[in-house]
PDB file of C-alpha atoms and ligand atoms in Angstrom:
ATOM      1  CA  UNK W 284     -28.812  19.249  -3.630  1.00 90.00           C
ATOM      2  CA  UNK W 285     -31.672  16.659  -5.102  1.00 91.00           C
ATOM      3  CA  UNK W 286     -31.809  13.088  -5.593  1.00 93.00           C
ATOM      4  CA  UNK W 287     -31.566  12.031  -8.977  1.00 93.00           C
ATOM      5  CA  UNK W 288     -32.905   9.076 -10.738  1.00 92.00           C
ATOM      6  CA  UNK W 289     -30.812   7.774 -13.491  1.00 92.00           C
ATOM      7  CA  UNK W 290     -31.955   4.231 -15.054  1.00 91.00           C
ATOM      8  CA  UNK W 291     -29.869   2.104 -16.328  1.00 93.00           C
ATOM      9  CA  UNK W 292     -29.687  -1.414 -18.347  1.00 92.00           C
ATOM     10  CA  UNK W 293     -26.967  -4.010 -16.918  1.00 95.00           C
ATOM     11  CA  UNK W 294     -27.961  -6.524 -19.525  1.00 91.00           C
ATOM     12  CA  UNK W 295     -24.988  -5.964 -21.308  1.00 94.00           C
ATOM     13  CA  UNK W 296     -22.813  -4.736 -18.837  1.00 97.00           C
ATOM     14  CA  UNK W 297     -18.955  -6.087 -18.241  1.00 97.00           C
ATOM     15  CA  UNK W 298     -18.111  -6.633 -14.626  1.00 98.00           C
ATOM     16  CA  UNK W 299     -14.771  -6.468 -16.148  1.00 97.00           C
ATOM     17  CA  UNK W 300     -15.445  -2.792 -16.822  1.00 97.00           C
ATOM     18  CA  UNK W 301     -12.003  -0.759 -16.551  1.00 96.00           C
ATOM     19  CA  UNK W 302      -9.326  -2.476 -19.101  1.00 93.00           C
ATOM     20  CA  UNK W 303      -7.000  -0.211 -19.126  1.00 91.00           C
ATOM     21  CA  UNK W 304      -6.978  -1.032 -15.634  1.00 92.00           C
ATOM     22  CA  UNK W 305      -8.301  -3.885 -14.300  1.00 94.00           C
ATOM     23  CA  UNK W 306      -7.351  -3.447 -10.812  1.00 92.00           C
ATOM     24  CA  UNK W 307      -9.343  -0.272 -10.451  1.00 94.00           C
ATOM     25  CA  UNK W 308     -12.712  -1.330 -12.019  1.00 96.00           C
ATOM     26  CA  UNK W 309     -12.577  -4.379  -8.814  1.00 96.00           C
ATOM     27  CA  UNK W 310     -11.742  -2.004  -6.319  1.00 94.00           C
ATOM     28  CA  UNK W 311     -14.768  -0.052  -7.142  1.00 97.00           C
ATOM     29  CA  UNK W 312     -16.379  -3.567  -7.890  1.00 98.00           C
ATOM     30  CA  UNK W 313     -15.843  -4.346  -4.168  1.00 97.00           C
ATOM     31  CA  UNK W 314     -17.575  -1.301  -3.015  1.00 97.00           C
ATOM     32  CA  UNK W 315     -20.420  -1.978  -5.059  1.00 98.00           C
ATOM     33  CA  UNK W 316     -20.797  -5.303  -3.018  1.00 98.00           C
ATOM     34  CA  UNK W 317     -20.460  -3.167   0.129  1.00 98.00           C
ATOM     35  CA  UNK W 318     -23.458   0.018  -1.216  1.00 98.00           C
ATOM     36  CA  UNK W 319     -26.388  -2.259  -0.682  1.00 98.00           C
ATOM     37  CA  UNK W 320     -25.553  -3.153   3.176  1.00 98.00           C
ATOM     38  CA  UNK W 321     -23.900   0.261   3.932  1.00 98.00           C
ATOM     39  CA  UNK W 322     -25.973   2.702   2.760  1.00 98.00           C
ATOM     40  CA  UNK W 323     -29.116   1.444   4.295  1.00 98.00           C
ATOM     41  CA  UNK W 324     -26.692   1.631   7.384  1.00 98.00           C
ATOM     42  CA  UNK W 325     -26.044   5.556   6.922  1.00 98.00           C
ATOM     43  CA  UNK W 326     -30.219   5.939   6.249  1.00 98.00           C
ATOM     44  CA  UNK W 327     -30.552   4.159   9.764  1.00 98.00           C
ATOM     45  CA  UNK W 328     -27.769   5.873  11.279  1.00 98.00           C
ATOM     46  CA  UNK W 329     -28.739   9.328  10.158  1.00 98.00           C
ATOM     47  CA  UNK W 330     -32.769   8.893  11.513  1.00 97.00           C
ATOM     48  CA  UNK W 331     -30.997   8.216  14.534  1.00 96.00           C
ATOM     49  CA  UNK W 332     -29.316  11.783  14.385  1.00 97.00           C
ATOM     50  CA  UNK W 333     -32.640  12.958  12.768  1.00 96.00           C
ATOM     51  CA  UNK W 334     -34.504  12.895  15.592  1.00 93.00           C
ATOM     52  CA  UNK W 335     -32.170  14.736  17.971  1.00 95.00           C
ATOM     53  CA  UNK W 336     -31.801  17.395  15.316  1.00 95.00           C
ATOM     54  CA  UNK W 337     -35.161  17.482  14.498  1.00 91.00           C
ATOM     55  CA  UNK W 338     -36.167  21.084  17.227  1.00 89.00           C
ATOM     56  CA  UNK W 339     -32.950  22.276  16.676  1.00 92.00           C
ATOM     57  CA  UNK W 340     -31.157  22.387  13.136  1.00 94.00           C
ATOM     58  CA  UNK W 341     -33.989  22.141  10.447  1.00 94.00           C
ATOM     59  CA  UNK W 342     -32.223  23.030   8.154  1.00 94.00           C
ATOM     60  CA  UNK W 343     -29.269  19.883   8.556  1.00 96.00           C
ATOM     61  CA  UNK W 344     -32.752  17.507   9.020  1.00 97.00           C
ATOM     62  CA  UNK W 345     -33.698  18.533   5.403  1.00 96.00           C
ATOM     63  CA  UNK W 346     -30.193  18.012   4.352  1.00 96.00           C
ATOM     64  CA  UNK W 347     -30.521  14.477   5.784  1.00 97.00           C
ATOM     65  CA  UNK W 348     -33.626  14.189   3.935  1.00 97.00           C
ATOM     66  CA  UNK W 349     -32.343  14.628   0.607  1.00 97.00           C
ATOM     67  CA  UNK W 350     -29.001  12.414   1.438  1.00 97.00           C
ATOM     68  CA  UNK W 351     -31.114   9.564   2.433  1.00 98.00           C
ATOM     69  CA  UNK W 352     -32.659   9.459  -0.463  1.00 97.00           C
ATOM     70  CA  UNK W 353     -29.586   9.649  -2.607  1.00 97.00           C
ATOM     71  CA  UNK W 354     -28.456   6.935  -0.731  1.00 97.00           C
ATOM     72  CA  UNK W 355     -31.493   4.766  -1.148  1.00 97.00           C
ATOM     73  CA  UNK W 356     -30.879   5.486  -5.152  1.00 97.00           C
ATOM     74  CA  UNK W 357     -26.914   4.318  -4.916  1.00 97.00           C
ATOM     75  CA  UNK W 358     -27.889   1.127  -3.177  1.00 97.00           C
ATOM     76  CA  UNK W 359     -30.741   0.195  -5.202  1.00 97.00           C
ATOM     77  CA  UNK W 360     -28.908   0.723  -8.654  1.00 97.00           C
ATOM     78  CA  UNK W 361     -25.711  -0.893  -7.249  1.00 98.00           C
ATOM     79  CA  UNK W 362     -27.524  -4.199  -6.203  1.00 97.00           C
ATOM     80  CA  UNK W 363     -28.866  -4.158  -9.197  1.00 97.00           C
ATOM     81  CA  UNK W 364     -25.429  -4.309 -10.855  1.00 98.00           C
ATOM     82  CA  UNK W 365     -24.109  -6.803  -8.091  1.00 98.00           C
ATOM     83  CA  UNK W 366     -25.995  -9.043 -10.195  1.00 97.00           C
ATOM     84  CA  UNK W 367     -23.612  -8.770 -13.138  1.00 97.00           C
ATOM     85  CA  UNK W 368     -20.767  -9.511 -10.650  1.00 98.00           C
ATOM     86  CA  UNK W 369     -22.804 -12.902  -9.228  1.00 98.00           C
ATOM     87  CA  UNK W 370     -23.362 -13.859 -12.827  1.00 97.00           C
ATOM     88  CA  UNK W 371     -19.593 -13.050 -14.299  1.00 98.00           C
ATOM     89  CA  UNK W 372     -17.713 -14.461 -10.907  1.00 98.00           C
ATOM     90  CA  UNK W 373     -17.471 -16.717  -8.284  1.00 98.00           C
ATOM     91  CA  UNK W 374     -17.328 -16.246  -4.880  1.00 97.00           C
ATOM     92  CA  UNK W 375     -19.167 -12.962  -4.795  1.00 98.00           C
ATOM     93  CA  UNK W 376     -22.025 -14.428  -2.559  1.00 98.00           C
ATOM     94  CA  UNK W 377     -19.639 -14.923   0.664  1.00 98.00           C
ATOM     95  CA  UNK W 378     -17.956 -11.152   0.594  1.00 98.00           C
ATOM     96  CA  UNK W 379     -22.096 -10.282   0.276  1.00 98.00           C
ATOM     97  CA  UNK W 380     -22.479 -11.993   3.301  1.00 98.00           C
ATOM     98  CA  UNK W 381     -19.429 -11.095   5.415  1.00 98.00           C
ATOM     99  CA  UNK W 382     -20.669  -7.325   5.107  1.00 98.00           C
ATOM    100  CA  UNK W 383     -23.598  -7.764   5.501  1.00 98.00           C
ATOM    101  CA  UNK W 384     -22.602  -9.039   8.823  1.00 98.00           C
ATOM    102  CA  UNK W 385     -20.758  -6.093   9.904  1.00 98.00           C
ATOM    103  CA  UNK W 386     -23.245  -3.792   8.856  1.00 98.00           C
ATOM    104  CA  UNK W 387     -25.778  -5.492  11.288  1.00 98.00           C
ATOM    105  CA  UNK W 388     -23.310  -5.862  14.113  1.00 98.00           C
ATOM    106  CA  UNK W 389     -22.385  -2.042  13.648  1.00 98.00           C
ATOM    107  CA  UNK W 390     -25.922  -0.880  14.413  1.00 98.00           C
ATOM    108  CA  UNK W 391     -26.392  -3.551  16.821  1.00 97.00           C
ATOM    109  CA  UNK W 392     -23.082  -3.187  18.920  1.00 98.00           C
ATOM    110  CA  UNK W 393     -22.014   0.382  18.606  1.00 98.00           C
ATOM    111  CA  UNK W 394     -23.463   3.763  19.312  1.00 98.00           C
ATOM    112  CA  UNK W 395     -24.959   6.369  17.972  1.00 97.00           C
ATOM    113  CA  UNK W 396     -21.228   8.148  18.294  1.00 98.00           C
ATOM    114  CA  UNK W 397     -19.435   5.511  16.604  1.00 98.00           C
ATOM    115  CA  UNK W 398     -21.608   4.876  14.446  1.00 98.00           C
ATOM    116  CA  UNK W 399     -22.060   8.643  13.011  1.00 98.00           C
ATOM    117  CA  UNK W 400     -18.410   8.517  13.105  1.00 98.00           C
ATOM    118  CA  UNK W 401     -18.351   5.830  10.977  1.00 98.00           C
ATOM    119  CA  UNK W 402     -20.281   7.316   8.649  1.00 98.00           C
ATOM    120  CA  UNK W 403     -18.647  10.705   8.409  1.00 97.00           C
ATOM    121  CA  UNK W 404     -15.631   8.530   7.865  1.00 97.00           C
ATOM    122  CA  UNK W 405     -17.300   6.273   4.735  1.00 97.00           C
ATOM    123  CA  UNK W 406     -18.134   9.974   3.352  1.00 97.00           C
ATOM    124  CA  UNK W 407     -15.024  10.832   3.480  1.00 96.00           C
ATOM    125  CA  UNK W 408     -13.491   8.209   1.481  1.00 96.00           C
ATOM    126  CA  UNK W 409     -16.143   9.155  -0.422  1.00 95.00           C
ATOM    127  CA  UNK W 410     -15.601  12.316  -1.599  1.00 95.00           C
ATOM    128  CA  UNK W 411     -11.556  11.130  -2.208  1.00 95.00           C
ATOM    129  CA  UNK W 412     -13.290   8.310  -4.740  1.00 95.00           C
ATOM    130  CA  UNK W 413     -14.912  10.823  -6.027  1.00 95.00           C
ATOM    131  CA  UNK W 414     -12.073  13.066  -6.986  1.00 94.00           C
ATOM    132  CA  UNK W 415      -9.893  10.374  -8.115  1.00 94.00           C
ATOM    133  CA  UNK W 416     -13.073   9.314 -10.780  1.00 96.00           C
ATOM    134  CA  UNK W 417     -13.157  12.927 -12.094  1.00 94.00           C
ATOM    135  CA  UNK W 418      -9.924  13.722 -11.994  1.00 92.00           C
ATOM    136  CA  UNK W 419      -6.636  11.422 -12.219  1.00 91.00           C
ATOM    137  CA  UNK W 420      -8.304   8.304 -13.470  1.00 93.00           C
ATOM    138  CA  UNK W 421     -10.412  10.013 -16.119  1.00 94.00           C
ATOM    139  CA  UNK W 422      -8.179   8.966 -18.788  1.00 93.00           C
ATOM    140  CA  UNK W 423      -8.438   5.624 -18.266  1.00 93.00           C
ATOM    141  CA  UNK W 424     -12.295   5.692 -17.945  1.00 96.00           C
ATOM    142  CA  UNK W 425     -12.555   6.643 -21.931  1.00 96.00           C
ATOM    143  CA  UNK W 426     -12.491   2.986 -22.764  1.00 96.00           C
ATOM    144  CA  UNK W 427     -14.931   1.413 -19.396  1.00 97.00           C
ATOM    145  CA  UNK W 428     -17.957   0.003 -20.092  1.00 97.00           C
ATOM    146  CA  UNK W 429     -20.063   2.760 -20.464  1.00 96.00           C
ATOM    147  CA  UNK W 430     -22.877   1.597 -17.967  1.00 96.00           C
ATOM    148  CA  UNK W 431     -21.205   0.895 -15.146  1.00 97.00           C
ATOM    149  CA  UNK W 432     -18.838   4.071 -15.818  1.00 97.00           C
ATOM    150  CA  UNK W 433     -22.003   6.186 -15.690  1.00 95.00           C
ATOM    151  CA  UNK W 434     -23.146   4.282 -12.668  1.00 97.00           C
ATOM    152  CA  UNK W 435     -20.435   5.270 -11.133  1.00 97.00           C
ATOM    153  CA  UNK W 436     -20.130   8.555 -12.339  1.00 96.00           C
ATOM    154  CA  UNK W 437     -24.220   9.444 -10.923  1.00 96.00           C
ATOM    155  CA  UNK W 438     -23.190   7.879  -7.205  1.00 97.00           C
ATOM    156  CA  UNK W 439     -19.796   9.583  -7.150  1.00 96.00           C
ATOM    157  CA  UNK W 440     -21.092  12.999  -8.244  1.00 95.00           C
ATOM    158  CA  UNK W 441     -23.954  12.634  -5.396  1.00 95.00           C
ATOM    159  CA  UNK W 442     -21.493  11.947  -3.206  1.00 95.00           C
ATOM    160  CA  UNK W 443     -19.671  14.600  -3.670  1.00 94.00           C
ATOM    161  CA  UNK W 444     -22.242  17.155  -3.921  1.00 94.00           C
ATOM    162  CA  UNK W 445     -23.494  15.825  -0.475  1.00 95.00           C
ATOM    163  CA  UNK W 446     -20.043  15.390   0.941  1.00 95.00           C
ATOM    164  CA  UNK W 447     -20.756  17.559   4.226  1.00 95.00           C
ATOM    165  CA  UNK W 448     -24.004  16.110   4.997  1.00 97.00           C
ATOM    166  CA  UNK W 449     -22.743  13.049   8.150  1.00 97.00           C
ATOM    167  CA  UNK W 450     -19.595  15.502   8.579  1.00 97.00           C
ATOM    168  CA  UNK W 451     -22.640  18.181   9.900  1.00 97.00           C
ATOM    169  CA  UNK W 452     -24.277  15.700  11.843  1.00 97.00           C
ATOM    170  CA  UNK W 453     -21.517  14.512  13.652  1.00 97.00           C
ATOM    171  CA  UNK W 454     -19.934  18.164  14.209  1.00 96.00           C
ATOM    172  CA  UNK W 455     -23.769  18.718  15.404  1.00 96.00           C
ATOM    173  CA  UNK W 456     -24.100  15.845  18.358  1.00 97.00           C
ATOM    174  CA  UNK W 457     -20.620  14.845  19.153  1.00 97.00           C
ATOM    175  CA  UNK W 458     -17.573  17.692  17.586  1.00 94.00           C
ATOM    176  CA  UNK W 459     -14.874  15.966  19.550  1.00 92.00           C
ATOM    177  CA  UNK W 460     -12.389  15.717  17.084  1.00 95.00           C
ATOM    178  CA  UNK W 461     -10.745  12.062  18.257  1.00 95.00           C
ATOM    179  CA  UNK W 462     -14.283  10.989  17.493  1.00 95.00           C
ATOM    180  CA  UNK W 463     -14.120  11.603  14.221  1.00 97.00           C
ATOM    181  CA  UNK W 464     -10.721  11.048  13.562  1.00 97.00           C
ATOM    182  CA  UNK W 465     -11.019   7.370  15.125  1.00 97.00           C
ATOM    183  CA  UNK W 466     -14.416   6.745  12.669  1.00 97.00           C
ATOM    184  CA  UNK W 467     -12.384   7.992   9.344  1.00 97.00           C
ATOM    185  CA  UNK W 468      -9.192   5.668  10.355  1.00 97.00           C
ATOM    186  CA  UNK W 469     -11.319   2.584  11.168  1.00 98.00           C
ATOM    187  CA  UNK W 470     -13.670   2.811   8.145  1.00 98.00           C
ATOM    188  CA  UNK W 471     -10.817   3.565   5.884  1.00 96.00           C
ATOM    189  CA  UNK W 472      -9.136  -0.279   7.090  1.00 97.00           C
ATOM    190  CA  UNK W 473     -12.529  -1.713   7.154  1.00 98.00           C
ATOM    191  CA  UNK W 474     -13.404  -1.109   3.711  1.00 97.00           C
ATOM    192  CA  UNK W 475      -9.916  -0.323   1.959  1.00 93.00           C
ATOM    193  CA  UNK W 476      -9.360  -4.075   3.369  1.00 95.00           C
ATOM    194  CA  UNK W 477     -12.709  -5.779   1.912  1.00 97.00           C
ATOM    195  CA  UNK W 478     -12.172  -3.677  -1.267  1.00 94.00           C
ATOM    196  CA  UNK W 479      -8.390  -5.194  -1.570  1.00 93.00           C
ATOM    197  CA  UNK W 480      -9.547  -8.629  -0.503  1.00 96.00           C
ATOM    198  CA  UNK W 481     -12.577  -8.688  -3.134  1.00 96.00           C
ATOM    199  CA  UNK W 482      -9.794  -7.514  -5.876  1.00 93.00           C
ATOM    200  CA  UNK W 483      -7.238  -9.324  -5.466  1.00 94.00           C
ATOM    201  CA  UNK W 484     -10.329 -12.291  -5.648  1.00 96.00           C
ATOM    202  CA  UNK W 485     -11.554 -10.970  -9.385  1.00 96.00           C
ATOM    203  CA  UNK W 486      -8.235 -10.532 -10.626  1.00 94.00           C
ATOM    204  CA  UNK W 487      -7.385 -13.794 -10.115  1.00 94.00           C
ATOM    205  CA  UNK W 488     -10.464 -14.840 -12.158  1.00 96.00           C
ATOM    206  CA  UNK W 489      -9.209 -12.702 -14.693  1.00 94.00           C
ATOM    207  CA  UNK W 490      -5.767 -14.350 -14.558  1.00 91.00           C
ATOM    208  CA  UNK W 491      -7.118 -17.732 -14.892  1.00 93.00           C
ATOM    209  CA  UNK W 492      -9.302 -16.345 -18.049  1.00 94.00           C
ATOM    210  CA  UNK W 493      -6.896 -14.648 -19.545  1.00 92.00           C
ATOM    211  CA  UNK W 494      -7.906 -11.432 -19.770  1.00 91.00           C
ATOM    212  CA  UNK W 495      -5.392  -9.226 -18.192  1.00 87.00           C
ATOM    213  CA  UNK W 496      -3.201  -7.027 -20.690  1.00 82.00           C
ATOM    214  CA  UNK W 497       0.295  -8.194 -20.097  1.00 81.00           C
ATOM    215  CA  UNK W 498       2.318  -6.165 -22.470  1.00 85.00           C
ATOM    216  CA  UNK W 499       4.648  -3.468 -21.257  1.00 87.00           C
ATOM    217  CA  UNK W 500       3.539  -0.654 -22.797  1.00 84.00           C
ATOM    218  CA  UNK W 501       0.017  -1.474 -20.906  1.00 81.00           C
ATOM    219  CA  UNK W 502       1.974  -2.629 -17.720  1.00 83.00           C
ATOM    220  CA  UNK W 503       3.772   0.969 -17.184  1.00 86.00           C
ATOM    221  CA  UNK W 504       0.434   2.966 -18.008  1.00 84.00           C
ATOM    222  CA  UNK W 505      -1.331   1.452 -15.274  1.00 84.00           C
ATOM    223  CA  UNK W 506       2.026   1.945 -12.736  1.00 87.00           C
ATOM    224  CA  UNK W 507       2.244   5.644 -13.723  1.00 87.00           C
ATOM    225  CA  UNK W 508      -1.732   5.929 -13.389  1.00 85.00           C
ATOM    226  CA  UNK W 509      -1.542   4.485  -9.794  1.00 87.00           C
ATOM    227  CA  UNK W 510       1.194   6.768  -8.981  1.00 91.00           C
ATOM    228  CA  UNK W 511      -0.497   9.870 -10.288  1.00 90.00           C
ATOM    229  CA  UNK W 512      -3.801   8.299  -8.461  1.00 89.00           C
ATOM    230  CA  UNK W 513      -1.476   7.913  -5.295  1.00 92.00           C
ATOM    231  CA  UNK W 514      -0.297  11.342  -5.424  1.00 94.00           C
ATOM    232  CA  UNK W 515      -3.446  13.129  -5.414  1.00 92.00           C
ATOM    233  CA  UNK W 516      -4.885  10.884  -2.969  1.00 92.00           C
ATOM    234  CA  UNK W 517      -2.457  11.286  -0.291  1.00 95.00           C
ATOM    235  CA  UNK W 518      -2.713  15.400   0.600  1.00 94.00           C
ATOM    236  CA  UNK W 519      -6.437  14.495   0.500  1.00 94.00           C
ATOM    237  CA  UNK W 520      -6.504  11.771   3.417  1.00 94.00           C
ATOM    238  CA  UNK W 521      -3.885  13.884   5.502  1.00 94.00           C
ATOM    239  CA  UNK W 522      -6.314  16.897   4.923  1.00 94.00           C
ATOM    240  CA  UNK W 523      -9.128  14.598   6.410  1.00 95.00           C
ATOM    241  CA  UNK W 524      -6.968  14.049   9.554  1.00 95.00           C
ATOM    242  CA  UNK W 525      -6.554  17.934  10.253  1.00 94.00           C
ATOM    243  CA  UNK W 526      -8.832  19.004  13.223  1.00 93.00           C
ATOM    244  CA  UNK W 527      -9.781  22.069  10.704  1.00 91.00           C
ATOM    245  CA  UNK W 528     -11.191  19.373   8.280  1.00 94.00           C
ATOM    246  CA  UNK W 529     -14.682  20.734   6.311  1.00 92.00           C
ATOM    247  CA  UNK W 530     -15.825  19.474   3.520  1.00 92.00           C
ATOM    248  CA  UNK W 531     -18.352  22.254   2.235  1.00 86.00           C
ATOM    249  CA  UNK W 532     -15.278  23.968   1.180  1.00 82.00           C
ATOM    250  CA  UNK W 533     -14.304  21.479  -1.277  1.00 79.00           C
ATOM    251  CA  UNK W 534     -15.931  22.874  -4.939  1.00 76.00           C
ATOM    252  CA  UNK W 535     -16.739  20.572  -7.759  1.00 75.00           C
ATOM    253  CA  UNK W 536     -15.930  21.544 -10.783  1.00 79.00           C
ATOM    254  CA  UNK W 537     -16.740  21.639 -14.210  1.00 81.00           C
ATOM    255  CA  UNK W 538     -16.478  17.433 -14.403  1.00 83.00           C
ATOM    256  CA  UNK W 539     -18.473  16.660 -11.796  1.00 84.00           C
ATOM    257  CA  UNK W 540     -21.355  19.433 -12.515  1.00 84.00           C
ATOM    258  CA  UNK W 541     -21.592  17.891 -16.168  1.00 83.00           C
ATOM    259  CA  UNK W 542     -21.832  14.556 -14.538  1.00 84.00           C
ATOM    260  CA  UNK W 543     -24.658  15.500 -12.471  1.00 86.00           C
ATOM    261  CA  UNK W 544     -26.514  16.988 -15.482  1.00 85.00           C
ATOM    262  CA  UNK W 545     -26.128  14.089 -17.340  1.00 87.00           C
ATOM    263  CA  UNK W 546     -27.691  11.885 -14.371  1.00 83.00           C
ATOM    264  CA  UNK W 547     -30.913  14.258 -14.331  1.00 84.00           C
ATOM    265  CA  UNK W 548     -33.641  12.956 -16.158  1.00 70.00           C
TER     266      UNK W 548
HETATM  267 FE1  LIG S 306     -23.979   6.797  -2.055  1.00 55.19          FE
HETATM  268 FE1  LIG S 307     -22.799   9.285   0.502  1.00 55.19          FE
END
């Protein structure tokens, strides 16, 4: 595990970025808007857990180490392409703010638990995106725009090489398994709802411009892709719920390796 440093040039970049299907490229849209409040959260978070671990698991501190600054990589390249968003929609400046919000009241309000929980939860969701990426939604990738796919494609195959990292730390200072359970089911509503919210927001935009395919050849791809993206999503989320949940065990693949190497530079 290593952080990597990709660069990349947004100039030309389409916010717009998945046509085949629209509605995916937003819903990844609207966790970009989320990266640069949340993953400064996990950094905080984890030095929280850092400390406590520090005498006793140095091998999980170096872990943290590394996933910090990962993280710190994600957000800074993602705020960087929030820009794009600003300049190619409206609105974007109040969803910045709203989660910004709850970022700051998370750290402020909760504890260490909850918080940790939290976080183990985001990662989970996390490593799910990351799947789906590589896997079902591949296909209609070929045509994004190919910045923002290989944005994507850098944070997602981080995240999924450090996919056990917060699951570690929480198993490490609190392995109740309600804990973590309650963290996975609250971040999933938290952010599946902002992510819907700030989607259902762009596409309207795109309505209005007239750039959504409409034809029914287009119209059944994308329902056949969601249900294939469904399908494999669902067995993952109910394997998150299981008290034996790890994610170390998960392996990833020939995709995800080759997206890694092509981030190293
Ligand atoms: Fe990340
Ligand atoms: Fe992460």
């Amino acid at each position: 595990m290593k952080a990597r440093r990709p660069t990349f040039s947004f100039e030309d970049a389409q916010a717009f970025w998945v046509p085949e299907m629209p509605a995916y490229g937003h819903n990844l849209n609207g966790g970009s808007l989320t990266l640069p409040y949340l993953e400064p959260y996990l950094i905080q978070v984890l030095k929280q857990a850092r400390d406590r671990l520090q005498e006793s698991n140095p091998d999980l501190v170096r872990d943290i180490d590394v996933f910090s600054r990962q993280e710190a990589n994600h957000f800074r390249a993602h705020a960087a392409y929030n820009r794009v968003l600003r300049r190619q929609y409206e609105g974007i400046e109040e969803f910045e703010a709203e989660i910004r919000a709850d970022f700051e009241s998370f750290l402020e309000d909760r504890s260490l638990e909850w918080n940790l929980a939290y976080c183990d939860g985001f990662e989970s969701i996390g490593l799910i995106s990351g799947e789906l990426f590589f896997g079902p939604m591949a296909g209609v990738l070929e045509t994004a725009d190919p910045q923002v796919r290989g944005l994507w494609e850098w944070h997602l195959a981080e995240e999924i090489e450090h996919r056990n990292v917060c699951h570690d730390v929480l198993k490490a200072l609190y392995p109740g398994w309600r804990t973590r359970i309650s963290g996975f089911r609250y971040a999933r509503h938290h952010l599946q709802g902002f992510g819907n919210r700030v989607m259902r927001h762009l596409l309207a935009q795109d309505e209005a411009a007239g750039r959504l395919p409409k034809d029914r050849r287009s119209r059944l791809r994308r329902r056949l892709v969601a249900a294939r993206a469904a399908a494999f999503a669902l067995p993952r989320n109910l394997w998150v719920l299981a008290p034996g949940y790890g994610p170390a065990r998960r392996v990833e693949g020939p995709t995800v390796e080759a997206g890694l190497a092509r981030s190293e530079v």
